[in-house]
Amino acid sequence: MATKTPTGIPEPVINEATQLITNAITVLKPYLIALTPHERQISAKISDRSYPFVEKTCDYTLLAPQFVPQYMDDEKLRTDLLVHDQLIELLRISKQLTNGLDDSALKTGGDSFTNALNYYNSVRQAARINVPGAKSIHEDLKKRFIRGRPDKESDNNVQPEED
C-alpha cells in the first residue's frame, strides 16, 4: 500500500484553518465544561446502548408526568439530551479533523526523522573517514544519541533510536 505524504500546506491554508479553528473554540467556549479527571471518572456516561433509554424516558416524562419525582427537573433532562446531541455532532466532525491531523503529523514527522537519521548516518561515515566538514556536523548531531555519557569520544556502538 502506497503512503501519501503531503508536499506542503500553503501558508494561506494554514492561516485560514487556524483562524477557523480558533473561531470555533471562541464561539463554543461559553457552552463547554472542563471536568477534572476525578469528575470524569465518577460521572454517569451515556452510550449508544443507553441512549434509547434516555430518549424514551424524555418521551415518558411528557406522556406520564405523574411519575416524575419532585426533585427531578424533567425539562433539564430534555435540554441536556438536546445539548448532548449537538455536542456529539460537533465531536464527530472534530474527531475527523483530529484523526486526519494526527495521522498526517505522525507520517510526516516519522518521514522527517527517518531522513534525518539517513543524513546523520551519512555524516557519521564521512567523519570516520575524515571527509572535510563532516566532523563538526557529526559532533553536533550525535548529541541526540548520547545517554549519560557526554565525555565519551566515540559513538561506534550507539544505535539511533526513534522517539
mmCIF file of N, CA and C in Angstrom, residues 55-159:
data_model
loop_
_atom_site.group_PDB
_atom_site.id
_atom_site.type_symbol
_atom_site.label_atom_id
_atom_site.label_comp_id
_atom_site.label_asym_id
_atom_site.label_seq_id
_atom_site.Cartn_x
_atom_site.Cartn_y
_atom_site.Cartn_z
ATOM 1 N N GLU A 55 -33.727 8.612 25.780
ATOM 2 C CA GLU A 55 -34.673 9.197 24.832
ATOM 3 C C GLU A 55 -36.118 8.804 25.176
ATOM 4 N N LYS A 56 -36.344 7.527 25.471
ATOM 5 C CA LYS A 56 -37.690 7.068 25.859
ATOM 6 C C LYS A 56 -38.135 7.718 27.166
ATOM 7 N N THR A 57 -37.200 7.866 28.093
ATOM 8 C CA THR A 57 -37.531 8.495 29.365
ATOM 9 C C THR A 57 -37.999 9.930 29.146
ATOM 10 N N CYS A 58 -37.341 10.633 28.243
ATOM 11 C CA CYS A 58 -37.779 12.001 27.906
ATOM 12 C C CYS A 58 -39.225 11.987 27.409
ATOM 13 N N ASP A 59 -39.514 11.051 26.528
ATOM 14 C CA ASP A 59 -40.882 10.937 25.999
ATOM 15 C C ASP A 59 -41.872 10.614 27.117
ATOM 16 N N TYR A 60 -41.516 9.676 27.985
ATOM 17 C CA TYR A 60 -42.423 9.280 29.061
ATOM 18 C C TYR A 60 -42.668 10.396 30.070
ATOM 19 N N THR A 61 -41.682 11.264 30.281
ATOM 20 C CA THR A 61 -41.913 12.370 31.226
ATOM 21 C C THR A 61 -42.993 13.313 30.708
ATOM 22 N N LEU A 62 -43.164 13.352 29.385
ATOM 23 C CA LEU A 62 -44.245 14.159 28.806
ATOM 24 C C LEU A 62 -45.568 13.394 28.794
ATOM 25 N N LEU A 63 -45.499 12.091 28.518
ATOM 26 C CA LEU A 63 -46.713 11.269 28.432
ATOM 27 C C LEU A 63 -47.280 10.892 29.804
ATOM 28 N N ALA A 64 -46.417 10.709 30.764
ATOM 29 C CA ALA A 64 -46.855 10.308 32.104
ATOM 30 C C ALA A 64 -46.130 11.137 33.161
ATOM 31 N N PRO A 65 -46.386 12.431 33.202
ATOM 32 C CA PRO A 65 -45.654 13.318 34.113
ATOM 33 C C PRO A 65 -45.897 13.035 35.596
ATOM 34 N N GLN A 66 -46.939 12.278 35.901
ATOM 35 C CA GLN A 66 -47.228 11.981 37.305
ATOM 36 C C GLN A 66 -46.129 11.145 37.954
ATOM 37 N N PHE A 67 -45.269 10.510 37.143
ATOM 38 C CA PHE A 67 -44.185 9.683 37.693
ATOM 39 C C PHE A 67 -42.848 10.428 37.821
ATOM 40 N N VAL A 68 -42.836 11.676 37.407
ATOM 41 C CA VAL A 68 -41.604 12.460 37.523
ATOM 42 C C VAL A 68 -41.416 12.828 39.000
ATOM 43 N N PRO A 69 -40.316 12.420 39.615
ATOM 44 C CA PRO A 69 -40.086 12.770 41.026
ATOM 45 C C PRO A 69 -40.000 14.287 41.202
ATOM 46 N N GLN A 70 -40.423 14.765 42.344
ATOM 47 C CA GLN A 70 -40.427 16.214 42.592
ATOM 48 C C GLN A 70 -39.023 16.811 42.536
ATOM 49 N N TYR A 71 -38.022 16.023 42.894
ATOM 50 C CA TYR A 71 -36.645 16.524 42.889
ATOM 51 C C TYR A 71 -36.021 16.526 41.493
ATOM 52 N N MET A 72 -36.729 15.987 40.496
ATOM 53 C CA MET A 72 -36.182 15.891 39.139
ATOM 54 C C MET A 72 -36.745 17.000 38.260
ATOM 55 N N ASP A 73 -35.862 17.624 37.514
ATOM 56 C CA ASP A 73 -36.263 18.650 36.549
ATOM 57 C C ASP A 73 -36.351 17.979 35.182
ATOM 58 N N ASP A 74 -37.570 17.633 34.771
ATOM 59 C CA ASP A 74 -37.734 16.916 33.505
ATOM 60 C C ASP A 74 -37.402 17.789 32.300
ATOM 61 N N GLU A 75 -37.571 19.084 32.420
ATOM 62 C CA GLU A 75 -37.188 19.978 31.318
ATOM 63 C C GLU A 75 -35.670 19.966 31.144
ATOM 64 N N LYS A 76 -34.938 19.916 32.243
ATOM 65 C CA LYS A 76 -33.471 19.839 32.179
ATOM 66 C C LYS A 76 -33.040 18.525 31.530
ATOM 67 N N LEU A 77 -33.761 17.448 31.799
ATOM 68 C CA LEU A 77 -33.477 16.174 31.155
ATOM 69 C C LEU A 77 -33.534 16.320 29.635
ATOM 70 N N ARG A 78 -34.586 16.926 29.135
ATOM 71 C CA ARG A 78 -34.733 17.105 27.679
ATOM 72 C C ARG A 78 -33.680 18.069 27.119
ATOM 73 N N THR A 79 -33.412 19.133 27.863
ATOM 74 C CA THR A 79 -32.399 20.101 27.425
ATOM 75 C C THR A 79 -31.016 19.468 27.398
ATOM 76 N N ASP A 80 -30.697 18.716 28.435
ATOM 77 C CA ASP A 80 -29.387 18.048 28.479
ATOM 78 C C ASP A 80 -29.214 17.081 27.315
ATOM 79 N N LEU A 81 -30.271 16.349 26.985
ATOM 80 C CA LEU A 81 -30.175 15.406 25.867
ATOM 81 C C LEU A 81 -30.006 16.150 24.544
ATOM 82 N N LEU A 82 -30.712 17.261 24.395
ATOM 83 C CA LEU A 82 -30.565 18.073 23.185
ATOM 84 C C LEU A 82 -29.132 18.597 23.048
ATOM 85 N N VAL A 83 -28.603 19.134 24.131
ATOM 86 C CA VAL A 83 -27.225 19.652 24.109
ATOM 87 C C VAL A 83 -26.248 18.508 23.846
ATOM 88 N N HIS A 84 -26.482 17.367 24.454
ATOM 89 C CA HIS A 84 -25.640 16.193 24.201
ATOM 90 C C HIS A 84 -25.613 15.875 22.707
ATOM 91 N N ASP A 85 -26.770 15.850 22.077
ATOM 92 C CA ASP A 85 -26.850 15.550 20.644
ATOM 93 C C ASP A 85 -26.075 16.574 19.813
ATOM 94 N N GLN A 86 -26.202 17.837 20.181
ATOM 95 C CA GLN A 86 -25.475 18.892 19.468
ATOM 96 C C GLN A 86 -23.967 18.715 19.629
ATOM 97 N N LEU A 87 -23.534 18.440 20.848
ATOM 98 C CA LEU A 87 -22.105 18.268 21.112
ATOM 99 C C LEU A 87 -21.541 17.032 20.420
ATOM 100 N N ILE A 88 -22.306 15.948 20.407
ATOM 101 C CA ILE A 88 -21.840 14.727 19.749
ATOM 102 C C ILE A 88 -21.646 14.969 18.256
ATOM 103 N N GLU A 89 -22.547 15.726 17.652
ATOM 104 C CA GLU A 89 -22.394 16.043 16.233
ATOM 105 C C GLU A 89 -21.099 16.819 15.987
ATOM 106 N N LEU A 90 -20.830 17.808 16.832
ATOM 107 C CA LEU A 90 -19.578 18.570 16.710
ATOM 108 C C LEU A 90 -18.365 17.695 17.011
ATOM 109 N N LEU A 91 -18.501 16.821 17.986
ATOM 110 C CA LEU A 91 -17.399 15.925 18.351
ATOM 111 C C LEU A 91 -17.042 14.993 17.197
ATOM 112 N N ARG A 92 -18.032 14.464 16.514
ATOM 113 C CA ARG A 92 -17.758 13.580 15.373
ATOM 114 C C ARG A 92 -17.010 14.318 14.274
ATOM 115 N N ILE A 93 -17.433 15.542 13.995
ATOM 116 C CA ILE A 93 -16.753 16.341 12.971
ATOM 117 C C ILE A 93 -15.323 16.641 13.408
ATOM 118 N N SER A 94 -15.162 17.054 14.656
ATOM 119 C CA SER A 94 -13.819 17.417 15.122
ATOM 120 C C SER A 94 -12.902 16.202 15.205
ATOM 121 N N LYS A 95 -13.462 15.018 15.486
ATOM 122 C CA LYS A 95 -12.632 13.812 15.517
ATOM 123 C C LYS A 95 -12.098 13.476 14.128
ATOM 124 N N GLN A 96 -12.898 13.721 13.101
ATOM 125 C CA GLN A 96 -12.403 13.506 11.734
ATOM 126 C C GLN A 96 -11.205 14.406 11.483
ATOM 127 N N LEU A 97 -11.318 15.657 11.883
ATOM 128 C CA LEU A 97 -10.216 16.603 11.715
ATOM 129 C C LEU A 97 -9.014 16.178 12.561
ATOM 130 N N THR A 98 -9.255 15.873 13.822
ATOM 131 C CA THR A 98 -8.169 15.481 14.721
ATOM 132 C C THR A 98 -7.454 14.226 14.221
ATOM 133 N N ASN A 99 -8.221 13.229 13.792
ATOM 134 C CA ASN A 99 -7.595 11.999 13.283
ATOM 135 C C ASN A 99 -6.762 12.285 12.042
ATOM 136 N N GLY A 100 -7.271 13.107 11.130
ATOM 137 C CA GLY A 100 -6.507 13.459 9.933
ATOM 138 C C GLY A 100 -5.236 14.220 10.270
ATOM 139 N N LEU A 101 -5.342 15.172 11.203
ATOM 140 C CA LEU A 101 -4.158 15.925 11.628
ATOM 141 C C LEU A 101 -3.148 15.009 12.307
ATOM 142 N N ASP A 102 -3.638 14.144 13.183
ATOM 143 C CA ASP A 102 -2.760 13.238 13.915
ATOM 144 C C ASP A 102 -2.048 12.274 12.964
ATOM 145 N N ASP A 103 -2.789 11.665 12.046
ATOM 146 C CA ASP A 103 -2.180 10.735 11.089
ATOM 147 C C ASP A 103 -1.151 11.440 10.215
ATOM 148 N N SER A 104 -1.507 12.630 9.736
ATOM 149 C CA SER A 104 -0.591 13.374 8.862
ATOM 150 C C SER A 104 0.665 13.811 9.610
ATOM 151 N N ALA A 105 0.495 14.284 10.849
ATOM 152 C CA ALA A 105 1.658 14.687 11.651
ATOM 153 C C ALA A 105 2.541 13.487 11.978
ATOM 154 N N LEU A 106 1.921 12.350 12.306
ATOM 155 C CA LEU A 106 2.687 11.134 12.585
ATOM 156 C C LEU A 106 3.508 10.720 11.370
ATOM 157 N N LYS A 107 2.871 10.690 10.205
ATOM 158 C CA LYS A 107 3.543 10.255 8.979
ATOM 159 C C LYS A 107 4.663 11.215 8.585
ATOM 160 N N THR A 108 4.365 12.507 8.545
ATOM 161 C CA THR A 108 5.393 13.461 8.118
ATOM 162 C C THR A 108 6.516 13.576 9.145
ATOM 163 N N GLY A 109 6.182 13.491 10.429
ATOM 164 C CA GLY A 109 7.217 13.510 11.470
ATOM 165 C C GLY A 109 8.116 12.292 11.377
ATOM 166 N N GLY A 110 7.501 11.127 11.175
ATOM 167 C CA GLY A 110 8.281 9.893 11.034
ATOM 168 C C GLY A 110 9.170 9.920 9.808
ATOM 169 N N ASP A 111 8.609 10.435 8.693
ATOM 170 C CA ASP A 111 9.406 10.538 7.469
ATOM 171 C C ASP A 111 10.587 11.484 7.660
ATOM 172 N N SER A 112 10.346 12.618 8.328
ATOM 173 C CA SER A 112 11.439 13.573 8.532
ATOM 174 C C SER A 112 12.500 12.987 9.464
ATOM 175 N N PHE A 113 12.077 12.253 10.496
ATOM 176 C CA PHE A 113 13.042 11.645 11.404
ATOM 177 C C PHE A 113 13.861 10.576 10.688
ATOM 178 N N THR A 114 13.213 9.769 9.849
ATOM 179 C CA THR A 114 13.926 8.744 9.084
ATOM 180 C C THR A 114 14.960 9.385 8.157
ATOM 181 N N ASN A 115 14.568 10.451 7.481
ATOM 182 C CA ASN A 115 15.505 11.137 6.593
ATOM 183 C C ASN A 115 16.637 11.801 7.367
ATOM 184 N N ALA A 116 16.328 12.338 8.556
ATOM 185 C CA ALA A 116 17.382 12.923 9.391
ATOM 186 C C ALA A 116 18.371 11.845 9.824
ATOM 187 N N LEU A 117 17.860 10.648 10.156
ATOM 188 C CA LEU A 117 18.754 9.545 10.515
ATOM 189 C C LEU A 117 19.621 9.136 9.328
ATOM 190 N N ASN A 118 19.048 9.126 8.134
ATOM 191 C CA ASN A 118 19.841 8.813 6.937
ATOM 192 C C ASN A 118 20.969 9.815 6.762
ATOM 193 N N TYR A 119 20.662 11.094 6.921
ATOM 194 C CA TYR A 119 21.686 12.128 6.811
ATOM 195 C C TYR A 119 22.739 11.953 7.901
ATOM 196 N N TYR A 120 22.295 11.723 9.128
ATOM 197 C CA TYR A 120 23.213 11.543 10.241
ATOM 198 C C TYR A 120 24.171 10.379 9.981
ATOM 199 N N ASN A 121 23.634 9.257 9.528
ATOM 200 C CA ASN A 121 24.493 8.097 9.246
ATOM 201 C C ASN A 121 25.482 8.395 8.130
ATOM 202 N N SER A 122 25.075 9.168 7.132
ATOM 203 C CA SER A 122 25.984 9.556 6.057
ATOM 204 C C SER A 122 27.111 10.441 6.598
ATOM 205 N N VAL A 123 26.753 11.414 7.432
ATOM 206 C CA VAL A 123 27.752 12.304 8.030
ATOM 207 C C VAL A 123 28.668 11.521 8.960
ATOM 208 N N ARG A 124 28.113 10.588 9.705
ATOM 209 C CA ARG A 124 28.909 9.773 10.623
ATOM 210 C C ARG A 124 29.965 8.977 9.853
ATOM 211 N N GLN A 125 29.547 8.370 8.736
ATOM 212 C CA GLN A 125 30.504 7.621 7.906
ATOM 213 C C GLN A 125 31.570 8.558 7.327
ATOM 214 N N ALA A 126 31.127 9.717 6.892
ATOM 215 C CA ALA A 126 32.079 10.686 6.330
ATOM 216 C C ALA A 126 33.074 11.143 7.392
ATOM 217 N N ALA A 127 32.610 11.359 8.609
ATOM 218 C CA ALA A 127 33.507 11.778 9.697
ATOM 219 C C ALA A 127 34.515 10.679 10.024
ATOM 220 N N ARG A 128 34.109 9.432 9.936
ATOM 221 C CA ARG A 128 35.010 8.312 10.219
ATOM 222 C C ARG A 128 36.173 8.255 9.233
ATOM 223 N N ILE A 129 35.915 8.679 8.010
ATOM 224 C CA ILE A 129 36.999 8.648 7.012
ATOM 225 C C ILE A 129 37.577 10.041 6.771
ATOM 226 N N ASN A 130 37.312 10.947 7.729
ATOM 227 C CA ASN A 130 37.898 12.294 7.745
ATOM 228 C C ASN A 130 37.563 13.147 6.522
ATOM 229 N N VAL A 131 36.346 13.092 6.065
ATOM 230 C CA VAL A 131 35.907 13.979 4.984
ATOM 231 C C VAL A 131 35.810 15.386 5.574
ATOM 232 N N PRO A 132 36.427 16.381 4.927
ATOM 233 C CA PRO A 132 36.399 17.749 5.460
ATOM 234 C C PRO A 132 34.962 18.242 5.699
ATOM 235 N N GLY A 133 34.772 18.842 6.887
ATOM 236 C CA GLY A 133 33.478 19.417 7.250
ATOM 237 C C GLY A 133 32.521 18.447 7.928
ATOM 238 N N ALA A 134 32.778 17.176 7.856
ATOM 239 C CA ALA A 134 31.849 16.184 8.398
ATOM 240 C C ALA A 134 31.930 16.083 9.923
ATOM 241 N N LYS A 135 33.151 16.233 10.464
ATOM 242 C CA LYS A 135 33.322 16.019 11.901
ATOM 243 C C LYS A 135 32.509 16.998 12.737
ATOM 244 N N SER A 136 32.500 18.270 12.381
ATOM 245 C CA SER A 136 31.764 19.253 13.198
ATOM 246 C C SER A 136 30.252 19.005 13.135
ATOM 247 N N ILE A 137 29.759 18.615 11.974
ATOM 248 C CA ILE A 137 28.326 18.291 11.846
ATOM 249 C C ILE A 137 28.011 17.059 12.670
ATOM 250 N N HIS A 138 28.866 16.039 12.567
ATOM 251 C CA HIS A 138 28.655 14.809 13.328
ATOM 252 C C HIS A 138 28.669 15.075 14.824
ATOM 253 N N GLU A 139 29.633 15.870 15.293
ATOM 254 C CA GLU A 139 29.739 16.190 16.717
ATOM 255 C C GLU A 139 28.463 16.884 17.206
ATOM 256 N N ASP A 140 27.913 17.753 16.389
ATOM 257 C CA ASP A 140 26.695 18.454 16.776
ATOM 258 C C ASP A 140 25.488 17.508 16.789
ATOM 259 N N LEU A 141 25.326 16.706 15.754
ATOM 260 C CA LEU A 141 24.153 15.835 15.646
ATOM 261 C C LEU A 141 24.195 14.639 16.597
ATOM 262 N N LYS A 142 25.378 14.159 16.938
ATOM 263 C CA LYS A 142 25.442 12.948 17.761
ATOM 264 C C LYS A 142 24.973 13.186 19.188
ATOM 265 N N LYS A 143 24.846 14.444 19.581
ATOM 266 C CA LYS A 143 24.362 14.753 20.932
ATOM 267 C C LYS A 143 22.985 14.150 21.183
ATOM 268 N N ARG A 144 22.211 13.971 20.133
ATOM 269 C CA ARG A 144 20.868 13.393 20.245
ATOM 270 C C ARG A 144 20.909 11.957 20.779
ATOM 271 N N PHE A 145 22.015 11.253 20.527
ATOM 272 C CA PHE A 145 22.085 9.827 20.850
ATOM 273 C C PHE A 145 22.925 9.505 22.079
ATOM 274 N N ILE A 146 23.508 10.508 22.704
ATOM 275 C CA ILE A 146 24.341 10.269 23.883
ATOM 276 C C ILE A 146 23.445 10.175 25.104
ATOM 277 N N ARG A 147 23.590 9.069 25.836
ATOM 278 C CA ARG A 147 22.792 8.849 27.049
ATOM 279 C C ARG A 147 23.709 8.818 28.252
ATOM 280 N N GLY A 148 23.798 9.915 28.969
ATOM 281 C CA GLY A 148 24.573 9.949 30.202
ATOM 282 C C GLY A 148 26.049 9.721 30.017
ATOM 283 N N ARG A 149 26.567 9.898 28.789
ATOM 284 C CA ARG A 149 27.991 9.703 28.520
ATOM 285 C C ARG A 149 28.538 10.897 27.739
ATOM 286 N N PRO A 150 28.372 12.107 28.238
ATOM 287 C CA PRO A 150 28.792 13.266 27.458
ATOM 288 C C PRO A 150 30.296 13.337 27.198
ATOM 289 N N ASP A 151 31.114 12.641 28.007
ATOM 290 C CA ASP A 151 32.559 12.704 27.826
ATOM 291 C C ASP A 151 33.066 11.640 26.862
ATOM 292 N N LYS A 152 32.240 10.706 26.483
ATOM 293 C CA LYS A 152 32.696 9.617 25.621
ATOM 294 C C LYS A 152 32.982 10.157 24.218
ATOM 295 N N GLU A 153 34.142 9.823 23.689
ATOM 296 C CA GLU A 153 34.566 10.332 22.387
ATOM 297 C C GLU A 153 33.896 9.622 21.228
ATOM 298 N N SER A 154 33.716 8.335 21.324
ATOM 299 C CA SER A 154 33.239 7.567 20.184
ATOM 300 C C SER A 154 31.793 7.141 20.383
ATOM 301 N N ASP A 155 31.057 7.099 19.261
ATOM 302 C CA ASP A 155 29.684 6.603 19.326
ATOM 303 C C ASP A 155 29.546 5.388 18.412
ATOM 304 N N ASN A 156 30.615 4.602 18.327
ATOM 305 C CA ASN A 156 30.612 3.442 17.438
ATOM 306 C C ASN A 156 29.490 2.463 17.750
ATOM 307 N N ASN A 157 29.162 2.301 19.021
ATOM 308 C CA ASN A 157 28.154 1.313 19.402
ATOM 309 C C ASN A 157 26.778 1.914 19.633
ATOM 310 N N VAL A 158 26.643 3.219 19.420
ATOM 311 C CA VAL A 158 25.360 3.866 19.646
ATOM 312 C C VAL A 158 24.471 3.642 18.424
ATOM 313 N N GLN A 159 23.326 3.074 18.663
ATOM 314 C CA GLN A 159 22.356 2.879 17.600
ATOM 315 C C GLN A 159 21.280 3.947 17.729
#
